[in-house]
Short mmCIF file of C-alpha atoms and ligand atoms in Angstrom, two decimals:
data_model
loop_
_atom_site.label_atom_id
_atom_site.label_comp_id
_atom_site.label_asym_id
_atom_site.label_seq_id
_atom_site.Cartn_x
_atom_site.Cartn_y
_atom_site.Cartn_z
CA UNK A 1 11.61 -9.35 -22.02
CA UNK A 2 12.85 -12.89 -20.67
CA UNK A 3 13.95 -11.74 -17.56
CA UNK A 4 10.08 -11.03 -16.43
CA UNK A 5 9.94 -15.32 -16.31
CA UNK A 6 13.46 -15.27 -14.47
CA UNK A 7 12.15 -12.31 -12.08
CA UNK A 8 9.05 -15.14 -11.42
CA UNK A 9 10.89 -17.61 -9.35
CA UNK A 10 9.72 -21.13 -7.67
CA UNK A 11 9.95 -22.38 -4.11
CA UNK A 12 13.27 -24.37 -3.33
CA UNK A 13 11.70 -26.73 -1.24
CA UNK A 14 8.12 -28.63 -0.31
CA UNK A 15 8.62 -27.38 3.37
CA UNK A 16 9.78 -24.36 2.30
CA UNK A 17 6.44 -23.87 0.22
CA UNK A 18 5.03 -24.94 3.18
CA UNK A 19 6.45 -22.65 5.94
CA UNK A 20 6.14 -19.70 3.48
CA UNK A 21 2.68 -20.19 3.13
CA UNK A 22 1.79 -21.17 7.15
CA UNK A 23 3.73 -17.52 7.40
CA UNK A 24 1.37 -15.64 5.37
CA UNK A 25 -1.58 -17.66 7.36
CA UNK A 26 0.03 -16.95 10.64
CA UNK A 27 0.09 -12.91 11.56
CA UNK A 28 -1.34 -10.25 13.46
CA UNK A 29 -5.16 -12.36 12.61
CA UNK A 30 -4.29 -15.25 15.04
CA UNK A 31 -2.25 -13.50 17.98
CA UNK A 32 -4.14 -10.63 17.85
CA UNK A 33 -7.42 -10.72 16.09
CA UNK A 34 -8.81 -14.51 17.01
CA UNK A 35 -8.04 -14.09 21.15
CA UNK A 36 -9.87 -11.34 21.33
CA UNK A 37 -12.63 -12.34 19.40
CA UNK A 38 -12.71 -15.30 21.02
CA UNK A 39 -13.18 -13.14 24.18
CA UNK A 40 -15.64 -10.88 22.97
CA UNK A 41 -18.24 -14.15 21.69
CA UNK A 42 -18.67 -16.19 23.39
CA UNK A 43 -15.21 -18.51 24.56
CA UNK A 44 -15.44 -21.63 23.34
CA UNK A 45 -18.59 -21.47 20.89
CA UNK A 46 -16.87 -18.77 18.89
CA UNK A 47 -13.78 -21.28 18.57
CA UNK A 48 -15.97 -24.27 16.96
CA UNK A 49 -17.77 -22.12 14.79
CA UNK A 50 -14.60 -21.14 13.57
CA UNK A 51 -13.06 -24.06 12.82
CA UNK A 52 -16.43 -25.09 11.27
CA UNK A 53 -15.30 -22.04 8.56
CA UNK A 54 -11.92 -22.73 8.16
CA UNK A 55 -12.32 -26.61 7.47
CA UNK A 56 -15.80 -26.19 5.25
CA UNK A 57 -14.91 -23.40 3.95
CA UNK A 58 -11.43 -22.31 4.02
CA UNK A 59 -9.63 -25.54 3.53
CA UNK A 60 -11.42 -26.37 0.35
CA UNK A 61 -11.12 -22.77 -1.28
CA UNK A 62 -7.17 -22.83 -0.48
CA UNK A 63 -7.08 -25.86 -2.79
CA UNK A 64 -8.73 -23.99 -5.18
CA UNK A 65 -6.54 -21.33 -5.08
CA UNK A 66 -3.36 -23.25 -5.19
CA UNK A 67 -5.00 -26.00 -8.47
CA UNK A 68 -5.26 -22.03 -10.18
CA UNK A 69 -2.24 -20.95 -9.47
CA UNK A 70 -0.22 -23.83 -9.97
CA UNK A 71 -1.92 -24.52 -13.30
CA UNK A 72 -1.24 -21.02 -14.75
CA UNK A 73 1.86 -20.41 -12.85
CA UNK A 74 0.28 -16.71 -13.13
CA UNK A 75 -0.15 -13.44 -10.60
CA UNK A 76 -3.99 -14.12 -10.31
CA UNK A 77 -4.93 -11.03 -12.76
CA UNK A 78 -3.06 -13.42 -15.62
CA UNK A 79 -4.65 -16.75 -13.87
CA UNK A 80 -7.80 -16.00 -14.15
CA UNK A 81 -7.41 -14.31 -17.23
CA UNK A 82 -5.40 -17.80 -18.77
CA UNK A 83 -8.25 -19.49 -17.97
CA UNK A 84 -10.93 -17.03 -18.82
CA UNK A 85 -11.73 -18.26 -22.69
CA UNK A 86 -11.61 -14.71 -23.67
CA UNK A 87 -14.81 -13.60 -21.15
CA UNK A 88 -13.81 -10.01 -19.98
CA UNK A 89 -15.41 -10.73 -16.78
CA UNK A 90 -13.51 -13.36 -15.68
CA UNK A 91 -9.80 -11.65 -15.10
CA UNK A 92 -11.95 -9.05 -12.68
CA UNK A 93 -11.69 -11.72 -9.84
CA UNK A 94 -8.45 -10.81 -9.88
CA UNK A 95 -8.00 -7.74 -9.89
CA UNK A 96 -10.45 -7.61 -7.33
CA UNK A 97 -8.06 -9.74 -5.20
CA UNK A 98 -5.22 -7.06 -6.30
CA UNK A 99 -7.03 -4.31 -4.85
CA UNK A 100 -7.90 -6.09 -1.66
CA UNK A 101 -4.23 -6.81 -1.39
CA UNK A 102 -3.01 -3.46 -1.55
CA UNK A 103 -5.53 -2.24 0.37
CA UNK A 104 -5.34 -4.73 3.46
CA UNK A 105 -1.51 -3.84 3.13
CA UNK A 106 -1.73 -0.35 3.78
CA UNK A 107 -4.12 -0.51 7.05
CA UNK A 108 -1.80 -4.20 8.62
CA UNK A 109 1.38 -2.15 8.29
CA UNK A 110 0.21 0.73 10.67
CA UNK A 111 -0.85 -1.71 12.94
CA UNK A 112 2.57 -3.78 12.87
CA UNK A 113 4.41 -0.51 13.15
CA UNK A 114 2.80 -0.53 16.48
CA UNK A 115 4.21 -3.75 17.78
CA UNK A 116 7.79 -1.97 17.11
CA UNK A 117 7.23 0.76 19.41
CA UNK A 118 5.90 -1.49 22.01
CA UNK A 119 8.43 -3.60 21.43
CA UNK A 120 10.94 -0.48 22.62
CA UNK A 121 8.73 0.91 25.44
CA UNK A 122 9.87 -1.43 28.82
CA UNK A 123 13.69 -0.70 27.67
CA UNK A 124 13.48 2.74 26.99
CA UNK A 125 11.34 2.88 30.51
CA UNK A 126 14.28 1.25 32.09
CA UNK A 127 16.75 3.50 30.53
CA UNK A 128 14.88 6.63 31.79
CA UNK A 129 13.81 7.47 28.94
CA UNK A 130 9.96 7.75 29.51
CA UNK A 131 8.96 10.37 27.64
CA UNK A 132 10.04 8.89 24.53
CA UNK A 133 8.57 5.61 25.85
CA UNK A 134 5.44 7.44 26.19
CA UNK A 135 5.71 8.53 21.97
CA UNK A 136 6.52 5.67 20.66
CA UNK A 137 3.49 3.81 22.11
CA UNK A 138 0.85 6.43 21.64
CA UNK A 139 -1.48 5.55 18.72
CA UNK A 140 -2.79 8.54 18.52
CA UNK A 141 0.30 10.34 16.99
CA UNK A 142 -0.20 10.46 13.42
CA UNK A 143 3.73 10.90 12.58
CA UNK A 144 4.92 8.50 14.87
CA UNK A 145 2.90 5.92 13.13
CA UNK A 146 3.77 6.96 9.56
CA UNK A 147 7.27 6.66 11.23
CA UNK A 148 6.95 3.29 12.06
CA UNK A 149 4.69 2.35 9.43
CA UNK A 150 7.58 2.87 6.95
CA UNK A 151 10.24 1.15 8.93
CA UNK A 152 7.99 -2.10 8.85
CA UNK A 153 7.22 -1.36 4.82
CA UNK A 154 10.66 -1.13 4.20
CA UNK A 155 11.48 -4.58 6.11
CA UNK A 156 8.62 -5.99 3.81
CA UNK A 157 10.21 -4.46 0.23
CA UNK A 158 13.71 -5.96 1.18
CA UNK A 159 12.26 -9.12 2.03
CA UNK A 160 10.52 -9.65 -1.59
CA UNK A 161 12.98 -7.56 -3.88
CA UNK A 162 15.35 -10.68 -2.44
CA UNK A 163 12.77 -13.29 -4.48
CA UNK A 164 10.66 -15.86 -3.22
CA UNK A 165 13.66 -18.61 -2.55
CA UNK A 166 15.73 -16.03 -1.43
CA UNK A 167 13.66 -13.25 0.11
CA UNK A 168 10.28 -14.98 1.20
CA UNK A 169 10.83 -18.68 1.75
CA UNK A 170 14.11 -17.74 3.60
CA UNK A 171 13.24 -15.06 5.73
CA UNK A 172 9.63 -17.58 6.58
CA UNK A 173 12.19 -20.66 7.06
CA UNK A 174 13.51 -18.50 10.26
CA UNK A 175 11.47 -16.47 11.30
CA UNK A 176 8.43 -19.49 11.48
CA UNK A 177 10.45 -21.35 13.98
CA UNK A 178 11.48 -18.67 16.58
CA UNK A 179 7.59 -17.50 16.25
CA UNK A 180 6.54 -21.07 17.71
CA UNK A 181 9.37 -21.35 20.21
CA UNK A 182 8.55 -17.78 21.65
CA UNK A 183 5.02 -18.55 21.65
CA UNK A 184 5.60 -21.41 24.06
CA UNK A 185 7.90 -19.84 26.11
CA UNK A 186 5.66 -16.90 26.80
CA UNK A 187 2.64 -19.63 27.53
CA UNK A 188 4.25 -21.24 30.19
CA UNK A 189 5.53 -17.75 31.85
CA UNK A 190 1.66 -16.88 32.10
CA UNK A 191 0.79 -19.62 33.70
CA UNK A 192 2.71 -19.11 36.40
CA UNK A 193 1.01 -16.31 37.67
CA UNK A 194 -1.80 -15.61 39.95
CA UNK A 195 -5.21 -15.21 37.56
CA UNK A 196 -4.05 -17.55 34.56
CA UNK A 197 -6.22 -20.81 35.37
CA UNK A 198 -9.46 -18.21 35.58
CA UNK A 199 -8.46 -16.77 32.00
CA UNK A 200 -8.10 -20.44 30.71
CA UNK A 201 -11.59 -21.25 32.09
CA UNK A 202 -13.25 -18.22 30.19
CA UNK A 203 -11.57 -19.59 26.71
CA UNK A 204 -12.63 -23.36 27.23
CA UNK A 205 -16.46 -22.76 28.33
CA UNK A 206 -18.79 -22.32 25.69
CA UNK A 207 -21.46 -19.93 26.40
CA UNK A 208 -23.57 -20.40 23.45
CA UNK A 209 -26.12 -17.46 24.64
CA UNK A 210 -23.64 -15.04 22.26
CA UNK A 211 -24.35 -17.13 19.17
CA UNK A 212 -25.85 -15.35 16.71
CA UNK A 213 -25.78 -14.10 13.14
CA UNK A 214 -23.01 -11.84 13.17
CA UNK A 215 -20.79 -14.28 15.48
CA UNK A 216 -21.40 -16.50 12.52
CA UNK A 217 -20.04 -13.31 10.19
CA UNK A 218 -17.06 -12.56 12.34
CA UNK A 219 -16.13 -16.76 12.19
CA UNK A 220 -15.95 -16.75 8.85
CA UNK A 221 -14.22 -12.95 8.14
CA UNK A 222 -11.69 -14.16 10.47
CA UNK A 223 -11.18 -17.40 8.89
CA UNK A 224 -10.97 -15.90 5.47
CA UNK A 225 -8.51 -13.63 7.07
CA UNK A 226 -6.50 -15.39 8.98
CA UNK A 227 -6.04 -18.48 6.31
CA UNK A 228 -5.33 -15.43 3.67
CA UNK A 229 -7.64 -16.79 1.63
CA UNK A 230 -9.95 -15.25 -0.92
CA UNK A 231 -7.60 -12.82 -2.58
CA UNK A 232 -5.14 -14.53 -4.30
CA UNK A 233 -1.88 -14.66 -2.04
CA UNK A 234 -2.24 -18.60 -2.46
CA UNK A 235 -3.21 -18.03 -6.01
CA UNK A 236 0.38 -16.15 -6.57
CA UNK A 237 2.40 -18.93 -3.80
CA UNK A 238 0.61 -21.63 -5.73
CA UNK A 239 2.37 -20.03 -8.88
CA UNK A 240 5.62 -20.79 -7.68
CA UNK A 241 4.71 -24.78 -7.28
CA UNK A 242 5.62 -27.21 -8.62
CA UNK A 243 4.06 -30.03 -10.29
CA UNK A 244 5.07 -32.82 -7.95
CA UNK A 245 4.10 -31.16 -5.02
CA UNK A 246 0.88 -32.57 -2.94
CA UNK A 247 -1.76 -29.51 -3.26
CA UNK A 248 -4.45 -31.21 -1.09
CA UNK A 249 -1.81 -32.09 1.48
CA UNK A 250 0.29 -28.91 1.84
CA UNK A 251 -3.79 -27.04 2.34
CA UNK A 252 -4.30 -29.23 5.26
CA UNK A 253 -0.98 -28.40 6.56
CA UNK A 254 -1.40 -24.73 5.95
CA UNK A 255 -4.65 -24.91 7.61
CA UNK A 256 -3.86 -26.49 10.57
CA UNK A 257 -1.11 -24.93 11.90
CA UNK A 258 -2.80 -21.75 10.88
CA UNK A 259 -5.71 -23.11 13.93
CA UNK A 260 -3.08 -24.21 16.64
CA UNK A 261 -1.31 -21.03 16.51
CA UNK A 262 -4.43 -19.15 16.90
CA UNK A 263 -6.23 -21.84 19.30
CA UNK A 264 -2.08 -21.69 20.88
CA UNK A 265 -2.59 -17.59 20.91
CA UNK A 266 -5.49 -17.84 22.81
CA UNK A 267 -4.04 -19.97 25.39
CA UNK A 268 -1.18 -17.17 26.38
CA UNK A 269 -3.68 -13.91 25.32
CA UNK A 270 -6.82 -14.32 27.62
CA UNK A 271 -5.11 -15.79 30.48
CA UNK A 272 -2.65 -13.18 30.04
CA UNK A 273 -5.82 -10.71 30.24
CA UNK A 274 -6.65 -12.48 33.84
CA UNK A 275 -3.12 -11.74 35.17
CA UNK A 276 -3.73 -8.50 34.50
CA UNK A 277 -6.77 -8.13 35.98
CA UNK A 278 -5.35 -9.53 38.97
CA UNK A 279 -2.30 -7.07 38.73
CA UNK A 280 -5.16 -4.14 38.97
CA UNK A 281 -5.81 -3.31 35.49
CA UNK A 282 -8.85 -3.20 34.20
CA UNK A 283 -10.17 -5.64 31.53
CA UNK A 284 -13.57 -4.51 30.58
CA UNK A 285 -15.73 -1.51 29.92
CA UNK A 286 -17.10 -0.08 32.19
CA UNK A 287 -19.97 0.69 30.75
CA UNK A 288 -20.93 -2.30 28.88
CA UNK A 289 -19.82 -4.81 30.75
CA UNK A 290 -17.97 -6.33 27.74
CA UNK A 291 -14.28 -7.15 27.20
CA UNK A 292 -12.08 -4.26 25.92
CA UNK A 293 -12.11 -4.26 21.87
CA UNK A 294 -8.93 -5.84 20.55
CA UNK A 295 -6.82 -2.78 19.77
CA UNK A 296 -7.09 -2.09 23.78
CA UNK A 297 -6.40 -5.21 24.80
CA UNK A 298 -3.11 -6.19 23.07
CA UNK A 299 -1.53 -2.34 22.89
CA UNK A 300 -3.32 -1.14 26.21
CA UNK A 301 -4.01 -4.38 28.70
CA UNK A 302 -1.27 -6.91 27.81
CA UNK A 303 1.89 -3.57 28.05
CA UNK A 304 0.20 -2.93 31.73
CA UNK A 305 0.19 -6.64 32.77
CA UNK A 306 4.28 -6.95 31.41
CA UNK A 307 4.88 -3.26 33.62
CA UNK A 308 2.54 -5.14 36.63
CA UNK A 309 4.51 -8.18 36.67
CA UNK A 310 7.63 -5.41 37.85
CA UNK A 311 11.32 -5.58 37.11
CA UNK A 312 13.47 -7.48 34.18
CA UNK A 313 11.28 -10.06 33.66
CA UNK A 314 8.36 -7.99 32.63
CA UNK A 315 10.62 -5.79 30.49
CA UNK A 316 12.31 -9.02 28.45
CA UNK A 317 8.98 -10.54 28.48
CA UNK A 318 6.86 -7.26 26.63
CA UNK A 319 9.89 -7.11 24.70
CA UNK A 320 9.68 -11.16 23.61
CA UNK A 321 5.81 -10.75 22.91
CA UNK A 322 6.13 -7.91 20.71
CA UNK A 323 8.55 -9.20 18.64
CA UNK A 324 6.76 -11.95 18.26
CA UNK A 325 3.63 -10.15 17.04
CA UNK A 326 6.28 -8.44 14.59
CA UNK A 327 8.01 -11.61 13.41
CA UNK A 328 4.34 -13.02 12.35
CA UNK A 329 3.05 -9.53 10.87
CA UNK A 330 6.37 -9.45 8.64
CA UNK A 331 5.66 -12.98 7.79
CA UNK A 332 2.33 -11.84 6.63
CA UNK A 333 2.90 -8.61 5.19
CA UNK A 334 5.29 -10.01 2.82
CA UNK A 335 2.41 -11.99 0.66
CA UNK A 336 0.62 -9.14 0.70
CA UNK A 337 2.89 -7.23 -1.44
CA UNK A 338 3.70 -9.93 -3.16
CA UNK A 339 0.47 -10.50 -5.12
CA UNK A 340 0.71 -6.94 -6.88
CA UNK A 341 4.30 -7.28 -7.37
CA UNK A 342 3.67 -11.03 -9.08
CA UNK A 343 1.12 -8.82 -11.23
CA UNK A 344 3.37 -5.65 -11.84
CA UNK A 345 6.02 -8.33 -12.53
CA UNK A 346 3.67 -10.64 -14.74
CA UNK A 347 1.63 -8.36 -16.63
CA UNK A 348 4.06 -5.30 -17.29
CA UNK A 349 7.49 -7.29 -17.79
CA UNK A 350 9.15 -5.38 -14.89
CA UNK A 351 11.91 -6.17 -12.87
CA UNK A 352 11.18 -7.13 -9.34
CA UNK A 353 13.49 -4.76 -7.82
CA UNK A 354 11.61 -2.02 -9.41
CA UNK A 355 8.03 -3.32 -8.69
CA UNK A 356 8.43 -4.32 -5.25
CA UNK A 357 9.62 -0.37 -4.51
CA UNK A 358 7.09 1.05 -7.25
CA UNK A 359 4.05 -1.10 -5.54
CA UNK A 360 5.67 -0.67 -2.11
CA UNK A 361 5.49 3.43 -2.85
CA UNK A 362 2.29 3.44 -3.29
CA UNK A 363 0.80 1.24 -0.68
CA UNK A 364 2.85 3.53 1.44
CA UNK A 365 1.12 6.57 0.82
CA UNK A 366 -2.17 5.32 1.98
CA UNK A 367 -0.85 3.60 4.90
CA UNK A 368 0.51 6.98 5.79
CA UNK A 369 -2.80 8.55 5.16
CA UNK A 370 -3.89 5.97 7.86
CA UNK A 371 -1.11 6.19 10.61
CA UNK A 372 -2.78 10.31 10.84
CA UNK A 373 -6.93 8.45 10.76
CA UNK A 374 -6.89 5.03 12.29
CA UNK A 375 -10.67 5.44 11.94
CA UNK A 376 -9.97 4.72 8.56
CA UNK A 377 -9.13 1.04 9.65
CA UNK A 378 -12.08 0.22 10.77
CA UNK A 379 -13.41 1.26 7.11
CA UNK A 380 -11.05 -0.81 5.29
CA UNK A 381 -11.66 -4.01 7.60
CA UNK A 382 -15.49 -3.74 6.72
CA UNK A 383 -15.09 -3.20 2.85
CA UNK A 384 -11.88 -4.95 1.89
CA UNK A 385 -11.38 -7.85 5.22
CA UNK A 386 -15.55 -8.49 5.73
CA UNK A 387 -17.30 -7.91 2.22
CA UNK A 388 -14.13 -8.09 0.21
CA UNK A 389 -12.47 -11.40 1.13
CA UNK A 390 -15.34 -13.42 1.20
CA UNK A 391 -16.96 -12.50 -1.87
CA UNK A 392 -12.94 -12.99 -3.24
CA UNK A 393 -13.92 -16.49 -2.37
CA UNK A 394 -17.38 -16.72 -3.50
CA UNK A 395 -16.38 -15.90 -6.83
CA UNK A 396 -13.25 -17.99 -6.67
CA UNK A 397 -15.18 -21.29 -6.01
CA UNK A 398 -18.18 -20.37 -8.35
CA UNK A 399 -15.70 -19.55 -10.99
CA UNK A 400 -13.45 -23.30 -10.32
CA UNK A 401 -16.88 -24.86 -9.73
CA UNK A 402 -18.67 -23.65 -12.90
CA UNK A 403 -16.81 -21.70 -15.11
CA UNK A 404 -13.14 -23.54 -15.03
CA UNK A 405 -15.19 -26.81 -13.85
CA UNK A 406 -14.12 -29.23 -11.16
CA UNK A 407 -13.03 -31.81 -13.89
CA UNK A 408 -9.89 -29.38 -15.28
CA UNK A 409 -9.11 -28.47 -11.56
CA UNK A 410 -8.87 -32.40 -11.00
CA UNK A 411 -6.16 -32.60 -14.02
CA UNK A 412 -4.47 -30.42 -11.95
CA UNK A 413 -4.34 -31.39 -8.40
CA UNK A 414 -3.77 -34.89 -9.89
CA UNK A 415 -0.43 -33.69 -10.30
CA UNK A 416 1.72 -35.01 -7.00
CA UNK A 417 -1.55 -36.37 -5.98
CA UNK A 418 -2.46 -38.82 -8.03
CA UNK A 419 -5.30 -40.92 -5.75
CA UNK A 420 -7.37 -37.81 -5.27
CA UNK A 421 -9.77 -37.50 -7.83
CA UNK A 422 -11.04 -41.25 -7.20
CA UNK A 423 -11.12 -40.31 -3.32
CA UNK A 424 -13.40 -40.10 -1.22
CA UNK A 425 -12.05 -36.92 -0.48
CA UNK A 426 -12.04 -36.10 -3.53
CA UNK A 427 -15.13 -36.24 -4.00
CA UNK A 428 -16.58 -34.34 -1.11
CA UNK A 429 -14.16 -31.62 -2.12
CA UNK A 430 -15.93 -31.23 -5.60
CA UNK A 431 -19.32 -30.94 -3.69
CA UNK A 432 -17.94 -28.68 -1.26
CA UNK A 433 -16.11 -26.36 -3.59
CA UNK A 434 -19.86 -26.12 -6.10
CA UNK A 435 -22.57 -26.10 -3.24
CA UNK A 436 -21.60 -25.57 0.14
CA UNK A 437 -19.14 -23.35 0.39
CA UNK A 438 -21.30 -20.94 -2.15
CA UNK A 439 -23.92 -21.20 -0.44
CA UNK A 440 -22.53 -20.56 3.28
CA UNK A 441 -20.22 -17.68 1.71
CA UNK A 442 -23.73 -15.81 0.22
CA UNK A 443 -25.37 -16.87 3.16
CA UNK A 444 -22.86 -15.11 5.43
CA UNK A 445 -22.49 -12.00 2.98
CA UNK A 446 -25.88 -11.27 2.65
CA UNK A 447 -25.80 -11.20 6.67
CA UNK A 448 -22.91 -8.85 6.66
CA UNK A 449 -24.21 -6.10 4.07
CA UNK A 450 -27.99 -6.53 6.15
CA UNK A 451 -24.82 -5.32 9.23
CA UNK A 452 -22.93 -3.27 7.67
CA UNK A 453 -25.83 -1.10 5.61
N1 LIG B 1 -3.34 -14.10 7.35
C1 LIG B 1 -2.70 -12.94 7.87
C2 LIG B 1 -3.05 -12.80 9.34
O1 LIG B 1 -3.68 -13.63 9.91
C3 LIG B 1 -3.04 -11.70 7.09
C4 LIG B 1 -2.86 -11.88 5.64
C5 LIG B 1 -1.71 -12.11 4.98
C6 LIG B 1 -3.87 -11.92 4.66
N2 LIG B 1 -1.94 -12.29 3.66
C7 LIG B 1 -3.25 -12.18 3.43
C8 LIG B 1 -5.23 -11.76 4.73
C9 LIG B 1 -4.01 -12.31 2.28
C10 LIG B 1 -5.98 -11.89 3.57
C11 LIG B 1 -5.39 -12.18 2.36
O2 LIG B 1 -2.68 -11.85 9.96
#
């Protein structure tokens, strides 16, 4: 059927590529995820040891991804399977990343339907209307969150049945913007308040004492995560290149606004955790001693320190900051569905109207199935987030490294770039993506299934 290569699409423009793809980086994994993690080990050390995974590792495995895509212009079941020679082994990388996709999907929509509720709570509150206030921001009620977990999937299904020019790089082009501007806004609110300048000391010190193996696991989950890496989402937005774009350029631009925001998160979150502690709430456990886990800090601690701060202000500011953590999950969520509907689309010659609901069905029935056992998150973070996207990636760079091989890859990012190959960069790019990055992804996995088991 031709219209499966007319449902395909490209990117309009190299900043729109760009901003699509910083959108997918940017979500729920910087504002929410690194803060707190940076909290929990360790302040500062956690934050180098993180950027040590997302520049070793991260940065070189999104080129990979995008040379793949771009190269086959393919969903990454058909990418890897173009480039397979035949070898029945080879196209399971991708489905593999398929999987993840959906499955990742299903548990990071419950938890943005949460940020909509929250977002509603000080105004309802204000209106009188507390009881409702108190529903829409309990997590515990399974039919509120299938509720809301549907709202968001719908926003996410519009989005891509509107195309990537249309739908993603247009709602991304937007939305990217306001994120940043509302970011700032809300930083230098918090630091006018009593307890901010503590908070701020906690997230610069190092205290290397917490380093250990599974700070080391976390760093690079989290990276893998948060750069939406190891899976294929850059596989599929690498699809819709083209050839004169910079690969190796657009990567590093990806990757480091994906670290300010989340390095820019943590400068609002944990002093915002301070304020609150100053405003009587309570920040850590009392019976370990340790920082509340993440879910309680941004839907427990951060909705008492907007109530503590008292009036309007605190009411427009909750609302602000949970819109915000909206605006970046939607941002996100949309390349999630994207890489099964670029396969449905691909592979089955369907229109994307009719994938993006078919795919967006499903993945709604197991998110509902989690919005009634949110223990079930924590399951799907360990198998599909911890094991799942880093092995994505192991497999990914063994597969450029030694299967495609680093020469063919070079033909390819060539392509808008032409100096590379003969860089220096270049160079340390082909050792990183066939030793290192191997080696410290098995390293690291190994570490997490000795955890996990
Ligand atoms: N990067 C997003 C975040 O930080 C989540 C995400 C979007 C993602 N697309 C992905 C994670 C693909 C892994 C793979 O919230």
């Amino acid at each position: 059927m031709a219209s499966a290569n007319g449902e395909r699409g490209s990117w309009n423009s190299k900043m729109g590529f760009i901003l699509a793809a910083a959108g997918s980086a940017v979500g729920l994994g910087n504002i929410w995820g690194f803060p707190t993690q940076v909290a929990d080990n360790g302040g500062a050390a956690f934050i180098l040891i993180y950027l040590v995974c997302c520049i070793a590792v991260g940065f070189p495995v999104m080129i990979a991804e995008l040379a793949i895509g771009r190269n086959t212009q393919k969903n990454p079941v058909g990418a890897f399977r173009a480039l397979s020679n035949g070898n029945p082994l080879v196209p399971l990388i991708g489905y593999w990343g398929v999987l993840c996709g959906l499955m990742i999907l299903s548990f990071y929509l419950v938890i943005a339907g949460w940020t909509l509720g929250f977002a509603l709570e000080g105004i309802l509150n204000h209106l009188g209307f507390e009881a409702l206030a108190g529903t829409l921001t309990d997590l515990g009620n399974g039919t509120k969150n299938a509720v809301f977990t549907l709202i968001f999937m719908l926003f996410t299904i519009l989005i891509i049945t509107g195309g990537v020019s249309r739908g993603i790089e247009r709602a991304t082009k937007t939305m990217m913007p306001m994120l940043l501007v509302i970011l700032l806004l809300l930083i230098g609110f918090i630091f006018t308040q009593e307890g901010a300048t503590e908070g701020l000391a906690v997230y610069v010190k190092p205290d290397f004492s917490t380093m250990n193996g599974s700070l080391v696991v976390s760093a690079l989950g989290q990276a893998f995560f948060s750069l939406s890496l190891g899976m294929g989402a850059l596989i599929t937005y690498g699809s819709y290149l083209n050839r004169k774009q910079n690969l190796v350029e657009s990567a590093a631009y990806v990757t480091a606004f994906d670290i300010a925001i989340a390095v820019i998160a943590g400068l609002m979150i944990i002093p915002a955790m301070y304020v609150a502690q100053k405003g009587g709430v309570a920040i850590f456990d009392p019976e370990t001693g340790a920082l509340f886990s993440s879910t309680t800090l941004v839907f427990d601690v951060l909705p008492q320190m907007f109530d503590s701060l008292g009036g309007f202000i605190g009411l427009i500011l909750g609302f602000i900051f949970f819109i915000l953590l909206g605006l970046a999950a939607l941002t996100s969520s949309i390349s999630l569905l994207e890489v099964p509907v670029s396969y449905v689309i691909d592979e089955f010659s369907i229109r994307r109207k009719t994938a993006a609901w078919g795919v967006g069905g499903i993945v709604s029935i197991i998110a509902v199935i989690i919005s009634y056992d949110l223990s079930l998150i924590d399951l799907f973070v360990a198998i599909f987030n911890e094991v799942g996207l880093p092995l994505g990636g192991l497999m990914i760079s063994l597969f450029l490294g030694y299967f495609w091989k680093t020469e063919r890859a070079m033909l390819e990012i060539q392509e808008g770039n032409p100096s590379f190959p003969g860089s220096t960069g270049g160079k340390v790019w082909v050792i990183f993506i066939r030793y290192i990055c191997p080696v410290l992804i098995a390293i690291v996995l190994v570490n997490t299934l000795l955890i996990v088991l």
